[in-house]
CSV table of C-alpha atoms in Angstrom, one decimal:
chain,number,residue,atom,x,y,z
A,1,UNK,CA,-15.8,-6.0,24.5
A,2,UNK,CA,-14.9,-9.4,23.0
A,3,UNK,CA,-11.5,-10.9,22.0
A,4,UNK,CA,-11.1,-11.7,18.4
A,5,UNK,CA,-7.0,-12.6,18.0
A,6,UNK,CA,-4.2,-12.3,20.5
A,7,UNK,CA,-1.2,-11.0,19.3
A,8,UNK,CA,0.8,-11.2,22.3
A,9,UNK,CA,0.7,-10.3,26.5
A,10,UNK,CA,-0.6,-6.9,25.4
A,11,UNK,CA,-2.2,-6.2,21.5
A,12,UNK,CA,-5.7,-8.1,21.1
A,13,UNK,CA,-8.1,-8.0,18.5
A,14,UNK,CA,-11.5,-6.8,19.3
A,15,UNK,CA,-15.2,-6.3,19.0
A,16,UNK,CA,-16.4,-3.2,20.0
A,17,UNK,CA,-20.1,-3.0,21.4
A,18,UNK,CA,-20.9,-1.5,18.3
A,19,UNK,CA,-19.8,-4.1,15.9
A,20,UNK,CA,-16.1,-2.7,15.0
A,21,UNK,CA,-12.7,-4.6,15.1
A,22,UNK,CA,-10.8,-2.4,16.6
A,23,UNK,CA,-6.6,-2.9,18.2
A,24,UNK,CA,-6.5,-2.8,21.8
A,25,UNK,CA,-3.1,-2.0,23.9
A,26,UNK,CA,-2.4,-2.2,27.3
A,27,UNK,CA,-0.3,-4.3,29.7
A,28,UNK,CA,-1.1,-7.8,30.5
A,29,UNK,CA,-3.8,-7.3,28.2
A,30,UNK,CA,-3.6,-10.4,26.1
A,31,UNK,CA,-2.2,-12.7,29.3
A,32,UNK,CA,-3.0,-15.6,28.5
A,33,UNK,CA,-6.7,-14.2,26.9
A,34,UNK,CA,-8.2,-16.4,24.3
A,35,UNK,CA,-10.6,-15.9,21.6
A,36,UNK,CA,-14.4,-15.2,22.7
A,37,UNK,CA,-13.1,-14.2,26.3
A,38,UNK,CA,-14.4,-10.9,27.3
A,39,UNK,CA,-11.4,-8.0,27.0
A,40,UNK,CA,-10.5,-6.5,30.5
A,41,UNK,CA,-11.5,-3.1,29.6
A,42,UNK,CA,-9.6,-1.9,32.9
A,43,UNK,CA,-6.0,-2.8,31.3
A,44,UNK,CA,-6.9,-0.7,27.3
A,45,UNK,CA,-4.4,2.0,27.6
A,46,UNK,CA,-5.1,3.0,23.6
A,47,UNK,CA,-7.5,1.9,21.2
A,48,UNK,CA,-6.3,1.8,17.4
A,49,UNK,CA,-9.5,1.9,14.8
A,50,UNK,CA,-8.6,1.5,10.9
A,51,UNK,CA,-10.6,4.5,10.2
A,52,UNK,CA,-8.6,4.7,6.7
A,53,UNK,CA,-9.1,1.9,5.3
A,54,UNK,CA,-5.8,0.0,6.3
A,55,UNK,CA,-6.8,-4.0,7.7
A,56,UNK,CA,-7.6,-4.3,10.9
A,57,UNK,CA,-5.1,-7.4,11.0
A,58,UNK,CA,-2.2,-5.6,9.5
A,59,UNK,CA,-2.6,-3.3,12.0
A,60,UNK,CA,-2.8,-5.7,14.5
A,61,UNK,CA,0.9,-7.2,13.3
A,62,UNK,CA,2.1,-3.7,13.6
A,63,UNK,CA,1.1,-2.7,16.7
A,64,UNK,CA,2.8,-5.8,18.6
A,65,UNK,CA,6.2,-5.7,16.3
A,66,UNK,CA,6.5,-2.1,18.1
A,67,UNK,CA,7.8,-1.9,22.0
A,68,UNK,CA,4.8,-0.1,23.8
A,69,UNK,CA,7.2,2.8,24.7
A,70,UNK,CA,7.9,4.1,21.1
A,71,UNK,CA,4.6,4.0,20.8
A,72,UNK,CA,4.0,6.5,23.3
A,73,UNK,CA,7.4,8.3,22.4
A,74,UNK,CA,5.4,8.8,18.5
A,75,UNK,CA,2.2,10.0,20.4
A,76,UNK,CA,4.2,12.6,22.8
A,77,UNK,CA,5.9,14.0,19.7
A,78,UNK,CA,3.0,14.6,17.4
A,79,UNK,CA,1.5,16.3,20.0
A,80,UNK,CA,4.0,18.5,20.6
A,81,UNK,CA,4.3,19.1,16.6
A,82,UNK,CA,1.0,20.1,16.7
A,83,UNK,CA,-0.4,16.7,15.6
A,84,UNK,CA,-2.8,16.0,17.8
A,85,UNK,CA,-5.9,15.2,15.6
A,86,UNK,CA,-3.5,13.0,13.0
A,87,UNK,CA,-3.1,10.8,16.5
A,88,UNK,CA,-6.5,10.6,16.7
A,89,UNK,CA,-7.3,10.0,13.2
A,90,UNK,CA,-5.4,8.4,11.4
A,91,UNK,CA,-4.4,5.5,13.6
A,92,UNK,CA,-2.2,3.6,10.9
A,93,UNK,CA,0.5,6.5,10.6
A,94,UNK,CA,0.8,6.4,14.4
A,95,UNK,CA,1.9,2.6,14.3
A,96,UNK,CA,4.0,3.3,11.0
A,97,UNK,CA,5.6,6.0,13.2
A,98,UNK,CA,6.0,4.1,15.8
A,99,UNK,CA,7.7,1.6,14.0
A,100,UNK,CA,10.1,3.8,12.6
A,101,UNK,CA,11.0,5.2,15.0
A,102,UNK,CA,11.7,1.8,17.1
A,103,UNK,CA,14.2,0.9,14.0
A,104,UNK,CA,15.7,4.2,13.9
A,105,UNK,CA,16.2,4.3,17.5
A,106,UNK,CA,17.9,0.5,17.3
A,107,UNK,CA,20.0,2.0,14.3
A,108,UNK,CA,21.3,4.7,16.4
A,109,UNK,CA,22.0,2.1,19.5
A,110,UNK,CA,24.0,-0.4,17.0
A,111,UNK,CA,25.9,2.6,15.5
A,112,UNK,CA,24.8,1.6,12.1
A,113,UNK,CA,24.2,5.2,9.5
A,114,UNK,CA,21.1,5.8,7.1
A,115,UNK,CA,21.6,8.7,4.7
A,116,UNK,CA,18.5,9.7,3.2
A,117,UNK,CA,19.1,11.1,0.2
A,118,UNK,CA,16.1,12.7,-1.0
A,119,UNK,CA,16.1,15.9,1.4
A,120,UNK,CA,16.0,18.6,-1.2
A,121,UNK,CA,13.2,16.6,-3.1
A,122,UNK,CA,11.4,16.2,-0.3
A,123,UNK,CA,11.4,19.9,1.1
A,124,UNK,CA,10.0,20.6,-2.9
A,125,UNK,CA,7.6,18.7,-3.3
A,126,UNK,CA,6.4,18.3,0.4
A,127,UNK,CA,7.5,21.3,2.0
A,128,UNK,CA,4.7,21.5,4.8
A,129,UNK,CA,5.0,17.6,6.0
A,130,UNK,CA,8.6,18.4,6.5
A,131,UNK,CA,8.9,21.5,8.4
A,132,UNK,CA,6.1,19.1,10.8
A,133,UNK,CA,8.7,16.3,10.5
A,134,UNK,CA,11.5,18.5,12.1
A,135,UNK,CA,9.3,19.3,15.2
A,136,UNK,CA,8.3,15.9,15.5
A,137,UNK,CA,12.4,15.0,15.3
A,138,UNK,CA,13.3,17.7,17.6
A,139,UNK,CA,10.0,16.7,20.6
A,140,UNK,CA,11.3,12.8,20.1
A,141,UNK,CA,14.9,14.0,20.8
A,142,UNK,CA,13.8,15.8,23.7
A,143,UNK,CA,11.7,12.9,25.5
A,144,UNK,CA,14.7,10.1,24.3
A,145,UNK,CA,17.9,9.2,25.6
A,146,UNK,CA,18.7,8.2,22.2
A,147,UNK,CA,19.6,11.1,19.2
A,148,UNK,CA,18.1,11.0,16.2
A,149,UNK,CA,20.0,12.2,13.1
A,150,UNK,CA,18.8,14.9,10.9
A,151,UNK,CA,18.2,13.5,8.3
A,152,UNK,CA,15.4,11.4,9.8
A,153,UNK,CA,12.9,14.2,9.0
A,154,UNK,CA,13.0,13.1,5.7
A,155,UNK,CA,11.5,9.6,6.4
A,156,UNK,CA,9.1,11.4,9.0
A,157,UNK,CA,8.2,13.4,6.6
A,158,UNK,CA,6.5,10.8,4.0
A,159,UNK,CA,4.9,9.1,6.6
A,160,UNK,CA,2.9,12.7,7.5
A,161,UNK,CA,2.6,12.3,3.5
A,162,UNK,CA,0.6,9.7,3.5
A,163,UNK,CA,-1.9,10.8,5.8
A,164,UNK,CA,-2.9,12.6,2.6
A,165,UNK,CA,-4.2,9.3,1.0
A,166,UNK,CA,-8.0,9.3,1.1
A,167,UNK,CA,-9.8,10.2,-1.6
A,168,UNK,CA,-13.6,9.6,-0.6
A,169,UNK,CA,-13.8,7.2,-3.2
A,170,UNK,CA,-14.2,3.9,-2.7
A,171,UNK,CA,-13.8,2.6,-5.9
A,172,UNK,CA,-10.5,3.7,-6.1
A,173,UNK,CA,-9.6,2.7,-2.9
A,174,UNK,CA,-10.9,-0.6,-4.2
A,175,UNK,CA,-9.0,-0.8,-7.4
A,176,UNK,CA,-5.8,0.3,-5.4
A,177,UNK,CA,-6.3,-2.6,-2.7
A,178,UNK,CA,-6.7,-4.9,-6.2
A,179,UNK,CA,-3.5,-3.5,-7.4
A,180,UNK,CA,-2.0,-4.1,-3.8
A,181,UNK,CA,-2.4,-7.5,-4.4
A,182,UNK,CA,-1.1,-8.3,-7.5
A,183,UNK,CA,1.7,-6.5,-6.9
A,184,UNK,CA,2.4,-8.7,-3.9
A,185,UNK,CA,2.1,-11.9,-6.6
A,186,UNK,CA,4.8,-10.3,-9.5
A,187,UNK,CA,7.5,-9.9,-6.1
A,188,UNK,CA,6.4,-13.4,-4.9
A,189,UNK,CA,6.4,-14.6,-8.4
A,190,UNK,CA,9.6,-13.2,-9.7
A,191,UNK,CA,11.2,-14.9,-6.4
A,192,UNK,CA,8.9,-18.7,-6.5
A,193,UNK,CA,7.3,-17.4,-3.6
A,194,UNK,CA,4.3,-16.5,-2.1
A,195,UNK,CA,4.7,-13.9,0.8
A,196,UNK,CA,2.9,-13.8,3.8
A,197,UNK,CA,0.7,-10.8,3.8
A,198,UNK,CA,0.5,-10.9,7.5
A,199,UNK,CA,4.4,-10.9,8.3
A,200,UNK,CA,5.6,-7.4,9.8
A,201,UNK,CA,8.2,-7.1,6.1
A,202,UNK,CA,4.9,-7.2,3.6
A,203,UNK,CA,3.4,-5.0,6.2
A,204,UNK,CA,6.2,-2.4,5.5
A,205,UNK,CA,6.1,-3.1,2.2
A,206,UNK,CA,2.4,-2.7,1.4
A,207,UNK,CA,3.4,0.9,3.8
A,208,UNK,CA,5.9,1.9,0.9
A,209,UNK,CA,3.7,1.4,-2.4
A,210,UNK,CA,0.7,3.9,-0.5
A,211,UNK,CA,3.4,6.4,0.2
A,212,UNK,CA,3.9,5.8,-3.6
A,213,UNK,CA,0.1,6.2,-4.3
A,214,UNK,CA,0.0,8.8,-2.7
A,215,UNK,CA,3.1,10.3,-4.4
A,216,UNK,CA,1.4,9.2,-8.4
A,217,UNK,CA,-1.8,10.7,-7.2
A,218,UNK,CA,-0.4,14.5,-6.5
A,219,UNK,CA,1.2,14.4,-9.2
A,220,UNK,CA,4.7,14.0,-6.7
A,221,UNK,CA,6.6,11.7,-7.6
A,222,UNK,CA,10.3,11.9,-6.2
A,223,UNK,CA,13.0,12.5,-9.2
A,224,UNK,CA,16.8,13.2,-8.9
A,225,UNK,CA,18.5,14.4,-12.3
A,226,UNK,CA,20.8,12.8,-12.5
A,227,UNK,CA,19.8,9.9,-10.1
A,228,UNK,CA,22.3,8.5,-8.5
A,229,UNK,CA,20.7,6.7,-5.6
A,230,UNK,CA,19.2,4.5,-8.7
A,231,UNK,CA,22.7,3.3,-10.2
A,232,UNK,CA,23.7,2.8,-6.7
A,233,UNK,CA,21.0,0.8,-5.9
A,234,UNK,CA,20.6,-1.2,-9.5
A,235,UNK,CA,24.2,-2.1,-9.0
A,236,UNK,CA,24.6,-3.3,-5.2
A,237,UNK,CA,20.5,-4.9,-5.9
A,238,UNK,CA,20.4,-6.3,-9.9
A,239,UNK,CA,17.3,-8.9,-9.2
A,240,UNK,CA,15.4,-6.7,-6.6
A,241,UNK,CA,16.2,-3.7,-9.4
A,242,UNK,CA,14.6,-6.1,-12.2
A,243,UNK,CA,12.2,-7.0,-10.3
A,244,UNK,CA,11.2,-3.5,-9.5
A,245,UNK,CA,11.1,-2.9,-12.7
A,246,UNK,CA,8.4,-5.1,-12.9
A,247,UNK,CA,5.9,-3.6,-10.7
A,248,UNK,CA,7.0,-0.1,-12.3
A,249,UNK,CA,6.0,-1.5,-15.7
A,250,UNK,CA,2.2,-2.7,-14.0
A,251,UNK,CA,1.7,0.7,-12.1
A,252,UNK,CA,2.4,2.4,-15.6
A,253,UNK,CA,-0.4,0.3,-17.6
A,254,UNK,CA,-3.1,0.6,-14.1
A,255,UNK,CA,-2.3,4.2,-12.9
A,256,UNK,CA,-1.5,5.7,-16.0
A,257,UNK,CA,1.6,7.7,-14.9
A,258,UNK,CA,4.9,6.9,-15.6
A,259,UNK,CA,6.8,5.5,-12.2
A,260,UNK,CA,10.2,7.7,-12.4
A,261,UNK,CA,13.8,6.0,-11.4
A,262,UNK,CA,13.8,6.7,-8.2
A,263,UNK,CA,11.1,5.1,-7.2
A,264,UNK,CA,11.6,2.2,-9.4
A,265,UNK,CA,15.0,2.5,-6.8
A,266,UNK,CA,13.4,2.7,-4.1
A,267,UNK,CA,11.1,0.1,-4.8
A,268,UNK,CA,13.6,-2.5,-5.2
A,269,UNK,CA,14.7,-1.4,-2.0
A,270,UNK,CA,11.8,-2.4,-0.4
A,271,UNK,CA,11.7,-5.5,-2.3
A,272,UNK,CA,15.2,-6.7,-1.7
A,273,UNK,CA,14.4,-6.1,2.1
A,274,UNK,CA,11.0,-8.2,1.8
A,275,UNK,CA,12.6,-11.7,0.1
A,276,UNK,CA,15.5,-11.3,2.6
A,277,UNK,CA,13.4,-11.8,5.2
A,278,UNK,CA,12.7,-15.8,6.2
A,279,UNK,CA,10.2,-15.4,7.7
A,280,UNK,CA,8.1,-14.2,4.6
């Protein structure tokens, strides 16, 4: 295999003998390596192939940002929950879940509490995924010295929901890809900057939008009655909320839907996170 890009000492982008671009991980795999060189396959521990439509460079960026031990933790937890097939068939889920677990572990170590107020809604809309998520969380806590709170199962469930983001219709995939870029342009214009599509923050925002597409496609948007979450976010992040309303309006037009107030509120939360990142 030929190295195409070096992300860090342990993660590289390579082209396989079949001509597929894949992300490879392994201790020291990228150390002093350069594009054009041959991969030392004896160092390869895991291969990530973007079989679910994710851009391979974004996938590599996310892999490089997560400590290897947290990727291993996600693998062990998914397999313990009976989701080995997901590990093999959805590499982007493994990466984004690893990223989430890594951030959650960091929050617990720093004594930062984050409540997930949507457990009732997620349990109603995605009961199977929530039950699987609870099994994943139990496996994580059995393997890790840091114990994550029960509420993390809600976020893990949304990662599992994203596995269903496939239609078999390439034209629909192309359409959503175009919409994603348009939404990034709208957010960038609102803040007078051009968002860096290769940044981790933007990649996370794209992941959130993919979750939203899943819920719109399945007719299962998140919605509270009344929405205390939306009110709190609207008051604390007014500029981000106004931008989220623009994004929601665009989605209404492009996908012939009506984005709910709770979905708009969570869009605002992610927009605020993206624009607060000085690297974007």
